[in-house]
Amino acid sequence: MRWNTINSDKLKKAATLQREEKGYIDTDVLKESITSGLTALSRDYKSDARNRRLKAIRDGIHIPAVADLRKGHSIVDLGLGNPKDDPRLGRPDTDLSIDPVMRPIDPKEKKILYKGRPDFGRLEYLKTRVHKIPEDRFYFAETSSWFYGWRLKDTYLSCKAHGPEHGRVWHLAREKSRSGPAPDPIHYKSAQRLSNCTV
């Protein structure tokens, strides 16, 4: 309270806001704040001069691009498809689009889709498409359930398992394997004693 009484004249003068003009305007205040920061800017500019002269460190001398991709892994290179049959396969090496999943559809099967119902349509198309084995419809095994039996035609056992299409040997072998090594049932054997019913 004592400070207020001692400085009462100054407080009254500050409260009335009647001071003599010093000639400042807003831009002068802004200019003062900018010039106070210029010393720090010039100091930082001199200290950063060394860093500006340095070259950027590159971890790799060569950055790989499309031309550096490994070749020989496309469907055509693996011998699974032919660009004449499927025009989607005949593309340049720089093309990064994904390989097609399905083989091209037979035009006869495609016509089934566009004919009218009840004999044609989507369901009939799917029924005819199911009769083809998956490796005739797709380039690769898309699901894990296809791994068993995928490309069995390429194995040695395929010719042994199927045999000739029109031959007596195959029919005989099929009939033999159907009955198997088990003995004939009892009712096939000849009776050792006569039944009471037949006498």
CSV table of C-alpha atoms in Angstrom, one decimal:
chain,number,residue,atom,x,y,z
A,1,MET,CA,0.0,0.0,0.0
A,2,ARG,CA,2.9,2.3,0.7
A,3,TRP,CA,4.2,1.8,-2.9
A,4,ASN,CA,0.8,3.0,-4.2
A,5,THR,CA,1.0,6.2,-2.2
A,6,ILE,CA,4.6,6.9,-3.2
A,7,ASN,CA,3.9,6.3,-6.9
A,8,SER,CA,0.4,7.7,-7.1
A,9,ASP,CA,1.3,10.5,-9.6
A,10,LYS,CA,2.8,7.9,-12.0
A,11,LEU,CA,-0.2,5.7,-11.7
A,12,LYS,CA,-2.6,8.5,-12.4
A,13,LYS,CA,-0.6,9.5,-15.5
A,14,ALA,CA,-0.6,5.9,-16.8
A,15,ALA,CA,-4.3,5.5,-16.2
A,16,THR,CA,-5.3,8.6,-18.1
A,17,LEU,CA,-3.1,7.5,-21.2
A,18,GLN,CA,-2.1,11.1,-21.8
A,19,ARG,CA,1.6,10.8,-22.7
A,20,GLU,CA,3.7,12.7,-25.1
A,21,GLU,CA,3.9,11.3,-28.6
A,22,LYS,CA,7.2,9.5,-29.6
A,23,GLY,CA,6.3,9.2,-33.3
A,24,TYR,CA,6.1,5.4,-33.5
A,25,ILE,CA,3.8,3.6,-35.9
A,26,ASP,CA,2.9,-0.2,-36.3
A,27,THR,CA,5.5,-0.8,-39.0
A,28,ASP,CA,8.2,0.6,-36.7
A,29,VAL,CA,7.3,-2.0,-34.0
A,30,LEU,CA,7.4,-4.8,-36.5
A,31,LYS,CA,10.7,-3.6,-37.9
A,32,GLU,CA,12.2,-3.6,-34.5
A,33,SER,CA,11.2,-7.3,-33.8
A,34,ILE,CA,12.6,-8.3,-37.2
A,35,THR,CA,16.0,-6.6,-36.8
A,36,SER,CA,16.4,-8.1,-33.3
A,37,GLY,CA,16.3,-11.6,-35.0
A,38,LEU,CA,18.6,-10.7,-37.9
A,39,THR,CA,21.8,-11.2,-35.7
A,40,ALA,CA,20.8,-14.8,-35.0
A,41,LEU,CA,20.1,-15.4,-38.7
A,42,SER,CA,23.5,-14.1,-39.8
A,43,ARG,CA,25.2,-16.1,-37.1
A,44,ASP,CA,23.5,-19.3,-38.2
A,45,TYR,CA,24.1,-18.6,-41.8
A,46,LYS,CA,27.9,-18.4,-41.2
A,47,SER,CA,27.9,-21.6,-39.1
A,48,ASP,CA,25.9,-23.5,-41.7
A,49,ALA,CA,28.2,-22.6,-44.6
A,50,ARG,CA,30.3,-25.7,-44.1
A,51,ASN,CA,27.2,-28.0,-44.2
A,52,ARG,CA,26.0,-26.3,-47.4
A,53,ARG,CA,29.2,-27.2,-49.2
A,54,LEU,CA,29.0,-30.9,-48.3
A,55,LYS,CA,27.6,-33.3,-50.8
A,56,ALA,CA,24.7,-35.6,-49.9
A,57,ILE,CA,25.8,-39.1,-48.8
A,58,ARG,CA,24.3,-41.8,-51.0
A,59,ASP,CA,24.1,-45.3,-49.6
A,60,GLY,CA,23.8,-46.9,-53.0
A,61,ILE,CA,25.6,-45.8,-56.2
A,62,HIS,CA,23.0,-47.4,-58.4
A,63,ILE,CA,19.3,-47.1,-57.8
A,64,PRO,CA,17.5,-50.1,-59.4
A,65,ALA,CA,14.7,-49.4,-61.8
A,66,VAL,CA,12.4,-51.3,-64.1
A,67,ALA,CA,15.2,-52.2,-66.5
A,68,ASP,CA,17.0,-54.0,-63.7
A,69,LEU,CA,14.2,-56.4,-62.8
A,70,ARG,CA,15.0,-60.1,-63.1
A,71,LYS,CA,13.7,-61.6,-66.3
A,72,GLY,CA,12.6,-65.1,-67.0
A,73,HIS,CA,9.8,-65.4,-64.5
A,74,SER,CA,6.8,-64.5,-66.7
A,75,ILE,CA,4.2,-67.0,-67.8
A,76,VAL,CA,5.6,-67.1,-71.3
A,77,ASP,CA,9.2,-67.7,-70.1
A,78,LEU,CA,8.0,-70.6,-67.9
A,79,GLY,CA,6.2,-72.2,-70.9
A,80,LEU,CA,2.7,-72.0,-69.3
A,81,GLY,CA,1.1,-69.7,-71.9
A,82,ASN,CA,1.5,-68.5,-75.4
A,83,PRO,CA,1.0,-64.8,-76.5
A,84,LYS,CA,-0.7,-66.0,-79.6
A,85,ASP,CA,-3.4,-67.7,-77.5
A,86,ASP,CA,-3.6,-65.0,-74.9
A,87,PRO,CA,-2.7,-61.4,-76.1
A,88,ARG,CA,-2.4,-60.2,-72.5
A,89,LEU,CA,0.9,-62.1,-72.2
A,90,GLY,CA,2.5,-60.3,-75.1
A,91,ARG,CA,3.7,-57.2,-73.4
A,92,PRO,CA,7.1,-55.5,-73.0
A,93,ASP,CA,9.4,-56.2,-70.1
A,94,THR,CA,8.9,-52.6,-68.8
A,95,ASP,CA,5.2,-53.2,-68.3
A,96,LEU,CA,4.7,-53.8,-64.5
A,97,SER,CA,1.0,-54.9,-64.7
A,98,ILE,CA,0.1,-58.1,-62.9
A,99,ASP,CA,0.0,-61.3,-64.8
A,100,PRO,CA,-3.5,-62.6,-65.7
A,101,VAL,CA,-4.9,-65.2,-63.4
A,102,MET,CA,-7.2,-67.1,-65.7
A,103,ARG,CA,-6.5,-68.5,-69.1
A,104,PRO,CA,-8.5,-67.2,-72.0
A,105,ILE,CA,-12.1,-68.5,-72.2
A,106,ASP,CA,-13.1,-70.6,-75.2
A,107,PRO,CA,-15.4,-68.6,-77.6
A,108,LYS,CA,-17.9,-71.4,-77.5
A,109,GLU,CA,-18.2,-71.2,-73.8
A,110,LYS,CA,-18.4,-67.4,-73.9
A,111,LYS,CA,-21.4,-67.6,-76.2
A,112,ILE,CA,-23.3,-69.5,-73.5
A,113,LEU,CA,-23.2,-66.4,-71.4
A,114,TYR,CA,-24.8,-64.1,-74.0
A,115,LYS,CA,-27.6,-66.4,-75.1
A,116,GLY,CA,-31.0,-66.3,-73.5
A,117,ARG,CA,-32.3,-68.4,-70.7
A,118,PRO,CA,-33.4,-71.2,-69.8
A,119,ASP,CA,-30.9,-73.3,-71.9
A,120,PHE,CA,-28.1,-70.7,-71.6
A,121,GLY,CA,-26.9,-68.0,-69.2
A,122,ARG,CA,-24.6,-67.7,-66.2
A,123,LEU,CA,-25.6,-70.9,-64.5
A,124,GLU,CA,-25.2,-73.0,-67.6
A,125,TYR,CA,-21.8,-71.3,-68.3
A,126,LEU,CA,-20.6,-72.2,-64.8
A,127,LYS,CA,-21.8,-75.8,-65.2
A,128,THR,CA,-19.8,-76.3,-68.5
A,129,ARG,CA,-16.8,-74.5,-67.0
A,130,VAL,CA,-16.7,-76.8,-64.0
A,131,HIS,CA,-16.1,-79.8,-66.2
A,132,LYS,CA,-12.7,-78.5,-67.1
A,133,ILE,CA,-9.9,-79.2,-64.7
A,134,PRO,CA,-8.4,-76.2,-62.9
A,135,GLU,CA,-5.1,-76.2,-64.7
A,136,ASP,CA,-7.0,-75.7,-68.0
A,137,ARG,CA,-8.7,-72.7,-66.6
A,138,PHE,CA,-5.9,-71.0,-64.5
A,139,TYR,CA,-2.2,-70.5,-65.0
A,140,PHE,CA,-1.3,-71.3,-61.4
A,141,ALA,CA,-2.9,-73.1,-58.5
A,142,GLU,CA,-4.9,-70.3,-56.8
A,143,THR,CA,-5.9,-72.1,-53.7
A,144,SER,CA,-4.1,-74.7,-51.5
A,145,SER,CA,-6.7,-77.3,-52.3
A,146,TRP,CA,-5.5,-77.4,-55.9
A,147,PHE,CA,-2.0,-78.5,-54.9
A,148,TYR,CA,-3.0,-82.1,-54.7
A,149,GLY,CA,-3.4,-83.2,-58.3
A,150,TRP,CA,-2.2,-80.0,-60.0
A,151,ARG,CA,-0.5,-80.8,-63.3
A,152,LEU,CA,-0.7,-84.6,-62.9
A,153,LYS,CA,-0.3,-85.0,-66.7
A,154,ASP,CA,3.4,-84.0,-66.4
A,155,THR,CA,4.2,-86.9,-64.1
A,156,TYR,CA,5.5,-90.3,-65.1
A,157,LEU,CA,2.6,-92.0,-63.3
A,158,SER,CA,0.0,-90.3,-65.5
A,159,CYS,CA,0.5,-92.6,-68.4
A,160,LYS,CA,0.6,-95.6,-66.1
A,161,ALA,CA,-2.5,-94.6,-64.1
A,162,HIS,CA,-4.7,-94.0,-67.1
A,163,GLY,CA,-3.5,-96.5,-69.6
A,164,PRO,CA,-4.6,-96.6,-73.3
A,165,GLU,CA,-7.9,-95.0,-74.0
A,166,HIS,CA,-9.2,-97.8,-76.2
A,167,GLY,CA,-7.6,-101.1,-75.2
A,168,ARG,CA,-8.5,-104.5,-73.8
A,169,VAL,CA,-5.5,-104.4,-71.5
A,170,TRP,CA,-6.8,-101.3,-69.7
A,171,HIS,CA,-10.3,-102.8,-69.3
A,172,LEU,CA,-8.8,-106.0,-68.0
A,173,ALA,CA,-6.6,-104.2,-65.5
A,174,ARG,CA,-9.5,-102.1,-64.3
A,175,GLU,CA,-11.7,-105.1,-63.8
A,176,LYS,CA,-8.9,-106.9,-61.9
A,177,SER,CA,-8.2,-104.0,-59.6
A,178,ARG,CA,-11.9,-103.5,-58.9
A,179,SER,CA,-12.3,-106.9,-57.3
A,180,GLY,CA,-8.9,-106.7,-55.6
A,181,PRO,CA,-6.9,-109.5,-53.9
A,182,ALA,CA,-9.7,-110.4,-51.4
A,183,PRO,CA,-11.2,-113.9,-51.7
A,184,ASP,CA,-14.7,-114.4,-53.2
A,185,PRO,CA,-17.6,-114.2,-50.8
A,186,ILE,CA,-19.0,-117.4,-49.3
A,187,HIS,CA,-22.2,-117.4,-51.4
A,188,TYR,CA,-20.0,-117.6,-54.6
A,189,LYS,CA,-18.4,-120.9,-53.6
A,190,SER,CA,-19.9,-124.3,-54.6
A,191,ALA,CA,-21.8,-126.0,-51.8
A,192,GLN,CA,-19.8,-128.7,-50.0
A,193,ARG,CA,-23.0,-130.3,-48.7
A,194,LEU,CA,-26.5,-130.3,-50.0
A,195,SER,CA,-29.0,-128.0,-48.4
A,196,ASN,CA,-32.1,-129.5,-46.8
A,197,CYS,CA,-34.3,-127.1,-48.8
A,198,THR,CA,-33.3,-128.6,-52.2
A,199,VAL,CA,-33.8,-132.3,-51.3
